[in-house]
Short mmCIF file of C-alpha atoms in Angstrom, two decimals:
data_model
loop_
_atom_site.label_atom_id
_atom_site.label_comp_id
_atom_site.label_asym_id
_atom_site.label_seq_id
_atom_site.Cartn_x
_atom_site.Cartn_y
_atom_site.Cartn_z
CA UNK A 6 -18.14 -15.84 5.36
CA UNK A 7 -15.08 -13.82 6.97
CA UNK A 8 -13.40 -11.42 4.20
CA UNK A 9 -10.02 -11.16 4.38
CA UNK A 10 -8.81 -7.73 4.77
CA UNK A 11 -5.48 -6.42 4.22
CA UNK A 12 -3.03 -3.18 3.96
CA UNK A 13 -0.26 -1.87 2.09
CA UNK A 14 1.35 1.66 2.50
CA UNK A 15 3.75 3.15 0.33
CA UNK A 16 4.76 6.50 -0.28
CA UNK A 17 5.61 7.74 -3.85
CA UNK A 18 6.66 10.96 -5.93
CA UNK A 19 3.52 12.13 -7.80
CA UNK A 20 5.32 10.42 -11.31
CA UNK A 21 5.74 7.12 -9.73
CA UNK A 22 1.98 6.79 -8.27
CA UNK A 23 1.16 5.06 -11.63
CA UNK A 24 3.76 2.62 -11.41
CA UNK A 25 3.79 1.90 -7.97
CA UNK A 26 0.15 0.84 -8.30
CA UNK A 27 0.33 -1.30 -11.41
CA UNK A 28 2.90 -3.11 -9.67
CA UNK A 29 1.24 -4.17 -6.92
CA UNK A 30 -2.43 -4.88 -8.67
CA UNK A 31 -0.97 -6.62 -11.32
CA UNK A 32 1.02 -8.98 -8.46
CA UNK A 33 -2.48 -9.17 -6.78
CA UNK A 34 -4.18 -9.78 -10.06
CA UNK A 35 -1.46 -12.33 -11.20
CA UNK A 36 -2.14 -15.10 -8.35
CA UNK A 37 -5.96 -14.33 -8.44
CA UNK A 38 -6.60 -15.39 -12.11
CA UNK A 39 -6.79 -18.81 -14.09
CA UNK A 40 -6.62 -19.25 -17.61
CA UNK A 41 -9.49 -19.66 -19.06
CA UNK A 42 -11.98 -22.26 -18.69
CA UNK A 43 -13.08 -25.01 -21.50
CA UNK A 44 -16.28 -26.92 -20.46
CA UNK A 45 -16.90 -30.03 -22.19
CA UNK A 46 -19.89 -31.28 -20.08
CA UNK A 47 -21.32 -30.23 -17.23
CA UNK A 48 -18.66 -30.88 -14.81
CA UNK A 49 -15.97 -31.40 -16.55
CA UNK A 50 -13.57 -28.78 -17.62
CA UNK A 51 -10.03 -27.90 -18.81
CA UNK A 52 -8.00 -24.78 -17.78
CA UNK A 53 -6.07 -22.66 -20.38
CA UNK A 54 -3.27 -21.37 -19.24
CA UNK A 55 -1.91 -17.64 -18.37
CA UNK A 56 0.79 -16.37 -19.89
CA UNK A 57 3.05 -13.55 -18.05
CA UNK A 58 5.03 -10.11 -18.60
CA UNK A 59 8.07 -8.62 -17.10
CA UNK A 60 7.59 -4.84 -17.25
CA UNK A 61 10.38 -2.33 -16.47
CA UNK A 62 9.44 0.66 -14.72
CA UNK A 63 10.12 4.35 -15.97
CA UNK A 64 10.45 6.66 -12.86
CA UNK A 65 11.26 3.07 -10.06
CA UNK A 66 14.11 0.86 -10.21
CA UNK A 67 11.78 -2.17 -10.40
CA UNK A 68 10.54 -4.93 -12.37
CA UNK A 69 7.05 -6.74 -11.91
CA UNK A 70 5.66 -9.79 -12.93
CA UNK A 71 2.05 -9.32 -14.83
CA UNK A 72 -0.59 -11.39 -16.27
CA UNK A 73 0.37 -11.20 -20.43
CA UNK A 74 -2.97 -9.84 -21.78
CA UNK A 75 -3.82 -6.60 -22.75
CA UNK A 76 -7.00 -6.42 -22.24
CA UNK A 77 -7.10 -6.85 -18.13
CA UNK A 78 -3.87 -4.19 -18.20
CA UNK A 79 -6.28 -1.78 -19.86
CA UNK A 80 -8.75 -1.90 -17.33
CA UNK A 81 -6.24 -1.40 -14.65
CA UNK A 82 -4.61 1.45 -16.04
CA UNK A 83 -7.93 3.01 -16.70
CA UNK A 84 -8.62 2.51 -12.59
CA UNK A 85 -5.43 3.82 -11.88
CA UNK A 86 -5.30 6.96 -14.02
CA UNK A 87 -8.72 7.78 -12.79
CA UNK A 88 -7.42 7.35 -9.12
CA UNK A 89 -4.13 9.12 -10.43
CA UNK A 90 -6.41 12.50 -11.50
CA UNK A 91 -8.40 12.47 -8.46
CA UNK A 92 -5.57 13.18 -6.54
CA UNK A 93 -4.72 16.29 -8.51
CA UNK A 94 -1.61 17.58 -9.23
CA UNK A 95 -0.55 18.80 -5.44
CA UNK A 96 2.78 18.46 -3.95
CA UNK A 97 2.06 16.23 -0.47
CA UNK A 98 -1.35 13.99 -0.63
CA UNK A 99 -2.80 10.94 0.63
CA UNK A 100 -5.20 8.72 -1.23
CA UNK A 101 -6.30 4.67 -0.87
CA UNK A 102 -6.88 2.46 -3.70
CA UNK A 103 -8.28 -1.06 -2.92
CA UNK A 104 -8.73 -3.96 -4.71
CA UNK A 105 -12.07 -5.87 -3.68
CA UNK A 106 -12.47 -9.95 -4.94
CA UNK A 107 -16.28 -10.92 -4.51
CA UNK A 108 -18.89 -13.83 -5.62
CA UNK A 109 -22.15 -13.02 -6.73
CA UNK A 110 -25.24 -14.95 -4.73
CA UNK A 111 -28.36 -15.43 -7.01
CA UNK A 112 -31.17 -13.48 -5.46
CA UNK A 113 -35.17 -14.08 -6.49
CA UNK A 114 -36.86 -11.70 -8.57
CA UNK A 115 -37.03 -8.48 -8.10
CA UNK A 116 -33.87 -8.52 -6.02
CA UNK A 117 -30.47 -8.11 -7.37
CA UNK A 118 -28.00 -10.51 -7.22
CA UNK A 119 -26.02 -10.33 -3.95
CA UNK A 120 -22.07 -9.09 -3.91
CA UNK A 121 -20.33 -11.15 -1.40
CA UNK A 122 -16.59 -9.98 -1.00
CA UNK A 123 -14.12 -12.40 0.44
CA UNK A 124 -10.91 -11.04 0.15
CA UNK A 125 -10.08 -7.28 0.26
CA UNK A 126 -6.72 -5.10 -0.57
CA UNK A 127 -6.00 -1.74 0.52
CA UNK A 128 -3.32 0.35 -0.45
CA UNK A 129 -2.64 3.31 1.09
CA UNK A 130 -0.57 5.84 -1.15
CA UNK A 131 1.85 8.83 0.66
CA UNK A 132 2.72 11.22 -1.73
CA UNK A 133 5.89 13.74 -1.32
CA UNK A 134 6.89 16.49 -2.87
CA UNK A 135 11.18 16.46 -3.42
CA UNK A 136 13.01 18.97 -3.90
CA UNK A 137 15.77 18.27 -6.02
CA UNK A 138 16.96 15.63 -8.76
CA UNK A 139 19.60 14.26 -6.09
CA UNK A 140 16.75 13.33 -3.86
CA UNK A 141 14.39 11.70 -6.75
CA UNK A 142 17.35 9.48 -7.30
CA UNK A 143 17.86 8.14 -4.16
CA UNK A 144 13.94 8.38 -3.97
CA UNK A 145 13.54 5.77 -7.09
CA UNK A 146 15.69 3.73 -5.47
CA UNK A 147 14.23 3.74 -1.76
CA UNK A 148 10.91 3.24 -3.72
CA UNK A 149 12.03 -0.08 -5.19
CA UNK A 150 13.12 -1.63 -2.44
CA UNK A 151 10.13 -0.59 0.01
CA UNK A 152 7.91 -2.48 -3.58
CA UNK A 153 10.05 -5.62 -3.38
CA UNK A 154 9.07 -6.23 -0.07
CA UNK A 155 5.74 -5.31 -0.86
CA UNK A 156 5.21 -7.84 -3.49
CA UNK A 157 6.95 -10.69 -1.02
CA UNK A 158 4.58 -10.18 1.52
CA UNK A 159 1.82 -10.33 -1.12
CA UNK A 160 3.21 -13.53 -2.21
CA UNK A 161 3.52 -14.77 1.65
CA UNK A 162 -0.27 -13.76 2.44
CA UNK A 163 -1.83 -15.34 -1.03
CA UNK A 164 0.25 -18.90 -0.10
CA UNK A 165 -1.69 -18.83 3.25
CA UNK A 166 -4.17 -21.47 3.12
CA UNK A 167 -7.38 -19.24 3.52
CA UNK A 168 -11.07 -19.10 2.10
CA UNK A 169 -11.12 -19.15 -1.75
CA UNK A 170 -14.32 -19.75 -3.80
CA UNK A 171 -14.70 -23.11 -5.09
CA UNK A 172 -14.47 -23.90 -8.62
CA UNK A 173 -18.14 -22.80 -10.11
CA UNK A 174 -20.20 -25.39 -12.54
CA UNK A 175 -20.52 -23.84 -16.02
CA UNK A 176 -23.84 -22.76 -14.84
CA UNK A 177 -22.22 -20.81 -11.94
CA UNK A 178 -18.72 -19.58 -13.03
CA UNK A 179 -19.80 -15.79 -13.72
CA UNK A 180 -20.88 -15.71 -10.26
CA UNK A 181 -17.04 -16.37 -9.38
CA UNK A 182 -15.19 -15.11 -12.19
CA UNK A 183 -15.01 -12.53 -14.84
CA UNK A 184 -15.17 -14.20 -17.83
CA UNK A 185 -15.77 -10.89 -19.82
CA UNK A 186 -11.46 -11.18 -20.58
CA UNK A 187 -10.33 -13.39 -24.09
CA UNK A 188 -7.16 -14.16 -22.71
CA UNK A 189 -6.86 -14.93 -18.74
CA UNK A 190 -9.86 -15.61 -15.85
CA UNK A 191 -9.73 -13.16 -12.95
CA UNK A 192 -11.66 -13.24 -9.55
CA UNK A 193 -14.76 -10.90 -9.61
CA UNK A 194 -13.01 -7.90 -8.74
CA UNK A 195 -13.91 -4.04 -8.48
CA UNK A 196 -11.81 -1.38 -7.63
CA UNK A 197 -12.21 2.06 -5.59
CA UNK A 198 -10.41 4.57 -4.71
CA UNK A 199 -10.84 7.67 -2.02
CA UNK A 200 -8.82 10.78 -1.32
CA UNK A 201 -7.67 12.57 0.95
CA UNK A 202 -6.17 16.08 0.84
CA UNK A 203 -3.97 16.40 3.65
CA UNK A 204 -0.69 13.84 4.20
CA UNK A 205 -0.22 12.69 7.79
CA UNK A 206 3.06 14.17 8.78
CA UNK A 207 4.62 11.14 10.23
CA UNK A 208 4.68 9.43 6.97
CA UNK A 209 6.34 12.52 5.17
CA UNK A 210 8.92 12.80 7.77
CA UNK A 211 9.64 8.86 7.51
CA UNK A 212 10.50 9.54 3.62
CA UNK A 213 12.37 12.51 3.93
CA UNK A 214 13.92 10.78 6.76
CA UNK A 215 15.53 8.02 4.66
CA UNK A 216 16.29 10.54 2.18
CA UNK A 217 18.40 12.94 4.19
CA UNK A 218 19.99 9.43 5.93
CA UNK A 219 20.84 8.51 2.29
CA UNK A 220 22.44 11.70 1.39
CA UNK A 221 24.48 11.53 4.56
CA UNK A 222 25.94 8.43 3.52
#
């Protein structure tokens, strides 16, 4: 099975890393979940269905989309605050926070069952330091637009007709989904995160870049 792998960059002020994430897991997460399946016999089956959330952001001038439970925005916070503290409270940074969707494969006894991902998202997260309320304004609103575009090529790559798992028997469906929410049916999913300390210098300049071209305006 191929996985398909794919990368977003953005680059943030420190408050917005929080948001800027959310948004864009919560898109992910939005077109990777079902409601939640009813079995009646073995083969047969309704699907609930998923309700959704607009949610304004603080520190962005952006709106997202989101699945409406609580319970699956918990556990992304959680993964984002964690990858939020490894990054420290520095000025310029660099980290990556990626978004894996896998199926399980039964293995015999002894052997654990098998993780096989098929569809992979990386984001790669720039963070500058600003030096002034004038450019965190202009920043919030660069931000917003760079997101909007984010979450339309999301949409575009999801609406490509590639490999998705096919719907599980009763028997099978925690192999394909996590079933562990009351409220919606994601994709087997993990996230991970990894830092690094130092931000490449092209990226910073790029910000700062539309920043100054901004204030020159």
């Amino acid at each position: 099975m191929n996985c398909r792998s794919e990368v977003l960059e953005v680059s943030v002020e420190g408050r917005q890393v929080d948001e800027a994430m959310l948004a864009l897991l919560h898109t992910i997460l939005l077109h990777r979940s079902t409601g939640k399946f009813h079995y009646k016999k073995e083969g047969t089956y309704s699907i609930g269905t998923v309700g959704t959330q607009d949610i304004d952001c603080d520190f962005i001038d952006f709106s997202f989309v989101r699945v409406s439970s609580d319970e699956l925005d918990r556990v992304i916070r959680k993964a984002v605050g964690e990858f939020k503290d490894a990054m420290g409270n520095g000025t310029d940074g660099m980290g990556q926070i990626s978004l894996e969707f896998y199926q399980k494969k039964k293995s015999r006894w002894p052997f654990s069952d098998e993780c096989i991902p098929w569809e992979v998202w990386s984001i790669k997260v720039n963070v500058v330091n600003l030096a002034n309320e004038q450019e965190r304004q202009i920043c919030r609103e660069k931000v917003g637009e760079k997101l909007g575009e984010k979450v339309i090529n999301i949409v575009e790559v999801i609406n490509q007709h590639e490999y998705l798992p096919k719907m599980p028997t009763q028997s099978e469906v925690d192999n394909v989904f996590d079933t562990s929410l009351k409220d919606v049916q994601p994709y087997l999913y993990k996230i991970t995160f990894q830092i690094t300390d130092t931000l490449g210098t092209s990226v910073s300049t790029t910000m700062r870049r539309l920043i100054k071209d901004t204030l020159a305006l």
